[in-house]
PDB file of C-alpha atoms in Angstrom:
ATOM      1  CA  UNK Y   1      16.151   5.708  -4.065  1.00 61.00           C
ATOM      2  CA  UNK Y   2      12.949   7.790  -4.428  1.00 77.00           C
ATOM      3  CA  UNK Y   3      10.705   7.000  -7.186  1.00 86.00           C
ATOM      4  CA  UNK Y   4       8.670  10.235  -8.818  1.00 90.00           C
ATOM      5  CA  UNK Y   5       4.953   9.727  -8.415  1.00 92.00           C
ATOM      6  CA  UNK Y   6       3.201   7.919 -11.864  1.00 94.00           C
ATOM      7  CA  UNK Y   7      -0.529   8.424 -10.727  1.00 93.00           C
ATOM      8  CA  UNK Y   8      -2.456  11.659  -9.329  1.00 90.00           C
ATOM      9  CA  UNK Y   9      -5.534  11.826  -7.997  1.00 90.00           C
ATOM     10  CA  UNK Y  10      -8.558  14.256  -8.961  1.00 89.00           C
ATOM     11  CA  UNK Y  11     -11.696  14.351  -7.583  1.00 88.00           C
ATOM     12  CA  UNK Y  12     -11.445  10.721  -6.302  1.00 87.00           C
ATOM     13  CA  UNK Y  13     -10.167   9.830 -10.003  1.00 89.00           C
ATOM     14  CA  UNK Y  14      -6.853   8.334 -11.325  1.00 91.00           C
ATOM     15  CA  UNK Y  15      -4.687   9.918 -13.233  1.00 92.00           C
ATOM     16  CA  UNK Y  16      -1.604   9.016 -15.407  1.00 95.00           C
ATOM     17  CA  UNK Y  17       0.536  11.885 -14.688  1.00 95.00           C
ATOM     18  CA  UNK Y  18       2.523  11.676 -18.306  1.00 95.00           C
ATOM     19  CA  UNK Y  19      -0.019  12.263 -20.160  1.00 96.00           C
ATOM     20  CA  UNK Y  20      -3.253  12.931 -17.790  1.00 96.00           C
ATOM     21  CA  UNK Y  21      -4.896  10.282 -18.648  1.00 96.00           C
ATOM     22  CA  UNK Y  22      -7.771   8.920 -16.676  1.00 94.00           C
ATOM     23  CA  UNK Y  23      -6.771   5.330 -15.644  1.00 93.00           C
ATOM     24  CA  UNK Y  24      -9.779   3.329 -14.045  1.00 91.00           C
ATOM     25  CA  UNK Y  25      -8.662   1.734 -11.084  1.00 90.00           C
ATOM     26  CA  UNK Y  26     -10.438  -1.409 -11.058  1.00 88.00           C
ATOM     27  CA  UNK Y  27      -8.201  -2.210 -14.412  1.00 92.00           C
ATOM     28  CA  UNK Y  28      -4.680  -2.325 -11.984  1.00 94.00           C
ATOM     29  CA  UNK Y  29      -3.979  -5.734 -10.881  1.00 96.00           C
ATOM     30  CA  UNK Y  30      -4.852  -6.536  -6.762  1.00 95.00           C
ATOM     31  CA  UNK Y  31      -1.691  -8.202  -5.261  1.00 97.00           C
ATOM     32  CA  UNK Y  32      -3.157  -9.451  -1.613  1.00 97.00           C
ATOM     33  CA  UNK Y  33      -0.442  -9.243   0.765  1.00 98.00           C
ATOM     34  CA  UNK Y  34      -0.959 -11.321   4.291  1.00 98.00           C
ATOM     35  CA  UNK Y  35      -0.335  -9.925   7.345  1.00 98.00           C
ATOM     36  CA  UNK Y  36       1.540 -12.923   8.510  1.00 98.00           C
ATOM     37  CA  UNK Y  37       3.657 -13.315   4.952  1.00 98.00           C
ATOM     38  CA  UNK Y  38       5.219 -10.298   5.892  1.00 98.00           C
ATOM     39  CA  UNK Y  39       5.871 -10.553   9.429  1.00 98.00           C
ATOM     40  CA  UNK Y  40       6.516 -13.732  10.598  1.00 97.00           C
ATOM     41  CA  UNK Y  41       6.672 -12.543  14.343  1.00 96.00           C
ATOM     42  CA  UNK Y  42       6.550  -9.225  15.669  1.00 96.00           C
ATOM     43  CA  UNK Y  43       9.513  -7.002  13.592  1.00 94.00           C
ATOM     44  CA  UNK Y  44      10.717 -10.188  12.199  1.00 97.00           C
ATOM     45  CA  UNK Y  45       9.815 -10.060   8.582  1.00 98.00           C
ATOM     46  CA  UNK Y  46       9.829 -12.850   6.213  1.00 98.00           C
ATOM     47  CA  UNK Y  47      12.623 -11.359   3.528  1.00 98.00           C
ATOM     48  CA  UNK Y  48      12.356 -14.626   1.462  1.00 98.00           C
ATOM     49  CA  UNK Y  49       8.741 -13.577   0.853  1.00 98.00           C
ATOM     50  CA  UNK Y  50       9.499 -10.002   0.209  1.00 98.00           C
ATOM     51  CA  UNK Y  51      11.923 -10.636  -2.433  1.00 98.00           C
ATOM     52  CA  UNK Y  52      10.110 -13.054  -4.299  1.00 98.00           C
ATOM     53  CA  UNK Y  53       6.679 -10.077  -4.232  1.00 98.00           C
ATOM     54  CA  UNK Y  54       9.443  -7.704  -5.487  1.00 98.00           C
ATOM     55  CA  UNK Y  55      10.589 -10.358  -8.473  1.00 98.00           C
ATOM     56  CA  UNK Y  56       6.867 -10.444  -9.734  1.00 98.00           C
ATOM     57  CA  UNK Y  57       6.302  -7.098  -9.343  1.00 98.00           C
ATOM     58  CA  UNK Y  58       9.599  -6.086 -11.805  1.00 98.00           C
ATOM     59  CA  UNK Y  59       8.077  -8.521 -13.675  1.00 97.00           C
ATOM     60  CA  UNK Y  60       5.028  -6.470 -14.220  1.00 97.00           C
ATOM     61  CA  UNK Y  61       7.012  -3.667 -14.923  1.00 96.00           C
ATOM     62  CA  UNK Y  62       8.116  -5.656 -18.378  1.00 95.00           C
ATOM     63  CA  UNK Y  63       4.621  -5.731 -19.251  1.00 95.00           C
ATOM     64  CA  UNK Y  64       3.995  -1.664 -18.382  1.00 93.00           C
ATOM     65  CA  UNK Y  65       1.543  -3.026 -15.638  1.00 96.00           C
ATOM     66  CA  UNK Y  66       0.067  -1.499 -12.376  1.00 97.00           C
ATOM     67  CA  UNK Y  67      -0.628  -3.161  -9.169  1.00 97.00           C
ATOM     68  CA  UNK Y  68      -2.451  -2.396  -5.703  1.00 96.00           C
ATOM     69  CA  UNK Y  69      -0.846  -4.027  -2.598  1.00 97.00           C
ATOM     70  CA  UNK Y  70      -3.677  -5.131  -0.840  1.00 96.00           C
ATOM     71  CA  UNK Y  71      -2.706  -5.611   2.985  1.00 98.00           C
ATOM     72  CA  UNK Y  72      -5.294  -8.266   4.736  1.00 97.00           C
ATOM     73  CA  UNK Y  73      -5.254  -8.200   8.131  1.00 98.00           C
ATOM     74  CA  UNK Y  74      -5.173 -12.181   9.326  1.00 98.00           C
ATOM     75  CA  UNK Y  75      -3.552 -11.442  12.976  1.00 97.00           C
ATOM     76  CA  UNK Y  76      -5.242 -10.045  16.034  1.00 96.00           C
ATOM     77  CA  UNK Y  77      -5.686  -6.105  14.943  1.00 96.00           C
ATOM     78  CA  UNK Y  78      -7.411  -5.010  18.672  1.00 96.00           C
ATOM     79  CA  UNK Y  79      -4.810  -2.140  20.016  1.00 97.00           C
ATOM     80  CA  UNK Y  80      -2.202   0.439  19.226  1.00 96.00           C
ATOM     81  CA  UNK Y  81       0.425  -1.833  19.625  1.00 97.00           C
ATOM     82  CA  UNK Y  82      -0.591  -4.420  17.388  1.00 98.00           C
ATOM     83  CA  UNK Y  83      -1.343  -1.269  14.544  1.00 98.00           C
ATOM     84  CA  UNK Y  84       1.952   0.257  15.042  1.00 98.00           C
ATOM     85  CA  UNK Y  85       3.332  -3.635  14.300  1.00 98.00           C
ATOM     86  CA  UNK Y  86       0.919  -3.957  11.506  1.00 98.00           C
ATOM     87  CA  UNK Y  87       1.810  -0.702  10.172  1.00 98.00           C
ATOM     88  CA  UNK Y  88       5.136  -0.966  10.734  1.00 98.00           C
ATOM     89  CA  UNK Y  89       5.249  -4.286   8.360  1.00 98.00           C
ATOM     90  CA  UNK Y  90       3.668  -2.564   5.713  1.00 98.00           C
ATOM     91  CA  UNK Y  91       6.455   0.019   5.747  1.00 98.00           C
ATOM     92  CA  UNK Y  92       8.766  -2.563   5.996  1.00 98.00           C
ATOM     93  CA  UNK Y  93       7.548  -4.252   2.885  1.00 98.00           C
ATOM     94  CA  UNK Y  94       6.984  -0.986   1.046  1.00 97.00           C
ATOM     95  CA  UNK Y  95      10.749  -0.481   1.639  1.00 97.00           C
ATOM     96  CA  UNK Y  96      11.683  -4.111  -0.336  1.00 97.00           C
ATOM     97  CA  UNK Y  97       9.288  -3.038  -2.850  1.00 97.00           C
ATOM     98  CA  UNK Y  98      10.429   1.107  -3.190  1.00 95.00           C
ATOM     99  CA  UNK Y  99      11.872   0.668  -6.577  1.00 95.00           C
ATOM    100  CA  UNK Y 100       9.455  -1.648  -8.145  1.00 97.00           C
ATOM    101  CA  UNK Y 101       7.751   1.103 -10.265  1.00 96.00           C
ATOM    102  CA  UNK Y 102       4.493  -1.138 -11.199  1.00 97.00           C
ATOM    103  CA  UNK Y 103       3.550  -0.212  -7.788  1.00 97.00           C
ATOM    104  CA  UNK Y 104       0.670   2.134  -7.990  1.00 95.00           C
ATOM    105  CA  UNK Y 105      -0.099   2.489  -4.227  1.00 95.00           C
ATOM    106  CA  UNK Y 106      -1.546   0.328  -1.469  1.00 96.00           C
ATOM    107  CA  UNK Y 107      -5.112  -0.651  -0.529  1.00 94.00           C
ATOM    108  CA  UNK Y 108      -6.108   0.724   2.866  1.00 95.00           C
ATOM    109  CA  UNK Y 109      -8.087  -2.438   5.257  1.00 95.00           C
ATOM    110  CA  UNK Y 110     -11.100  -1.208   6.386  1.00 92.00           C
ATOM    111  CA  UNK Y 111      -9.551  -2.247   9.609  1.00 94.00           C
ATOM    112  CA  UNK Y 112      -7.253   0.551   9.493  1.00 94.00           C
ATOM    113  CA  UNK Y 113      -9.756   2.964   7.564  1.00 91.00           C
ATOM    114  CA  UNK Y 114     -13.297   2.908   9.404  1.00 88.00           C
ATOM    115  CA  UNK Y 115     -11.964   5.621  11.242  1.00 88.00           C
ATOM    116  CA  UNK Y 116     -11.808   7.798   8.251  1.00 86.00           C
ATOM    117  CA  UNK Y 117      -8.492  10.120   7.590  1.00 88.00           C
ATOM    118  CA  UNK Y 118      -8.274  12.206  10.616  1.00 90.00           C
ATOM    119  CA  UNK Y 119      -5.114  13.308  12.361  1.00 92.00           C
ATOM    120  CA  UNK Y 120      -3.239  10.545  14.045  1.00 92.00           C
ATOM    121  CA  UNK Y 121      -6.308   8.113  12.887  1.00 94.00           C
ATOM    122  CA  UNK Y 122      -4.955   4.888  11.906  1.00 96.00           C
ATOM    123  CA  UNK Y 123      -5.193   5.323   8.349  1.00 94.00           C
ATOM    124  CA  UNK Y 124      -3.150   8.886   8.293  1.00 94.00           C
ATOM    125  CA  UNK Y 125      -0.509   7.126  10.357  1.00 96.00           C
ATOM    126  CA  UNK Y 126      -0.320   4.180   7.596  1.00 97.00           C
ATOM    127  CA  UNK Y 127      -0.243   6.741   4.981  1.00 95.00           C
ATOM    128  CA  UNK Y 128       1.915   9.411   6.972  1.00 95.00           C
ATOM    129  CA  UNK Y 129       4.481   6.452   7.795  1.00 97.00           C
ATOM    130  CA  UNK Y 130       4.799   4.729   4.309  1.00 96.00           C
ATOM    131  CA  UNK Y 131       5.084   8.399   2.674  1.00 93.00           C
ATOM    132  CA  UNK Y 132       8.072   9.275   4.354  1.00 95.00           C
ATOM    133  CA  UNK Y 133      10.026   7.278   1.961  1.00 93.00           C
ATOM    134  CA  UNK Y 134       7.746   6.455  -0.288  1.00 93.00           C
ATOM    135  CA  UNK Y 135       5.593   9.310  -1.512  1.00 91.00           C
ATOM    136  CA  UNK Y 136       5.112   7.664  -5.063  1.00 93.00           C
ATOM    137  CA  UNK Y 137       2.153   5.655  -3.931  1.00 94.00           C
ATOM    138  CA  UNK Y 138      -2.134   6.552  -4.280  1.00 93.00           C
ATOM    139  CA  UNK Y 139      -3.870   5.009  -1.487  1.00 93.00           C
ATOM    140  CA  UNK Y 140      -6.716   3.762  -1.995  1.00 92.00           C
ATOM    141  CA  UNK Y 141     -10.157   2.512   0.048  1.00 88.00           C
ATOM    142  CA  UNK Y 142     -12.698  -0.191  -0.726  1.00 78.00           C
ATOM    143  CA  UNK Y 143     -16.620   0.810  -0.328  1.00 63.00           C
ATOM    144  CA  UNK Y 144     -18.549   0.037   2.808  1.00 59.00           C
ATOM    145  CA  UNK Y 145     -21.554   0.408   3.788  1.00 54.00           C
ATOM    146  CA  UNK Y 146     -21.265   3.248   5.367  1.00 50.00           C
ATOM    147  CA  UNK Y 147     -18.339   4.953   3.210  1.00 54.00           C
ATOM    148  CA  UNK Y 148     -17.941   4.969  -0.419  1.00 57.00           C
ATOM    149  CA  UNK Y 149     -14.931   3.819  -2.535  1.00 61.00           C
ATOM    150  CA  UNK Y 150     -11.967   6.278  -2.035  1.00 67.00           C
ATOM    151  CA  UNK Y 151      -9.006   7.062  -3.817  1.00 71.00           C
ATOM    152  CA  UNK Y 152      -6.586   9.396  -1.829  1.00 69.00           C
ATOM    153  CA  UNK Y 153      -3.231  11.279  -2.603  1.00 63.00           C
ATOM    154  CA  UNK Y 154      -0.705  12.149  -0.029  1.00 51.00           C
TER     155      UNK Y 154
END
């Protein structure tokens, strides 16, 4: 089941797509996600968890709410193989989540982002995998030092 897209992006701006409206994104709700919640050990996911993210988040939907999925990375992050499983549990819990439609997007970690947005940089592949299935979702980047807030449309 593929949900149609409820935000756009303009010129790093939010958009209701209904009735383009400008929707300020520090106003949606920031649902932190653990690393480890998801995946309890490498491709074994913690469904009990999932479904219980996915309850609260239909929950929201009552209320015509929006949340961010904010993915924190709180397991060694240091190599491909541990992205592609970090990545990979993200997708996973994007998938228990696909019809919940309070879900604006997902916060990039600046672990997967300092890169920037170049081909086959970490941050494409997060966005390229999840959008496969799921290309509803605005992703979106916290400020840095270095890089300013982002909001980005795939």
């Amino acid at each position: 089941m593929k949900l149609d897209p409820i935000f756009t992006v303009k010129e790093n701006k939010l958009y209701k797509i209904a009735d383009d409206t400008e929707v300020d994104a520090a106003s949606l709700k920031k649902i932190e996600v653990l690393w480890s919640q998801v995946e309890l050990e490498p491709e074994s996911y913690n469904e009990e968890f999932l479904a219980n993210l996915r309850e609260d988040l239909k929950a929201m939907e009552v209320k015509e709410s929006f949340a961010i999925i904010v993915p924190k990375v709180d397991k060694p992050l240091e190599n491909a193989e541990q992205t592609e499983l970090f990545i990979n549990a993200f997708n996973h819990c994007a998938r228990r989540i696909k019809d919940c439609t309070s879900v604006a997007g997902f916060e990039l970690p600046a672990e997967i982002s300092k890169n920037g947005f170049a081909e086959d940089s970490d941050a494409q592949n997060f966005i390229d995998t999840l959008a496969k299935k799921h290309a509803q979702y605005v992703y979106f980047t916290t400020a840095t030092e270095s890089v300013p807030a982002t909001i980005v449309k795939y």
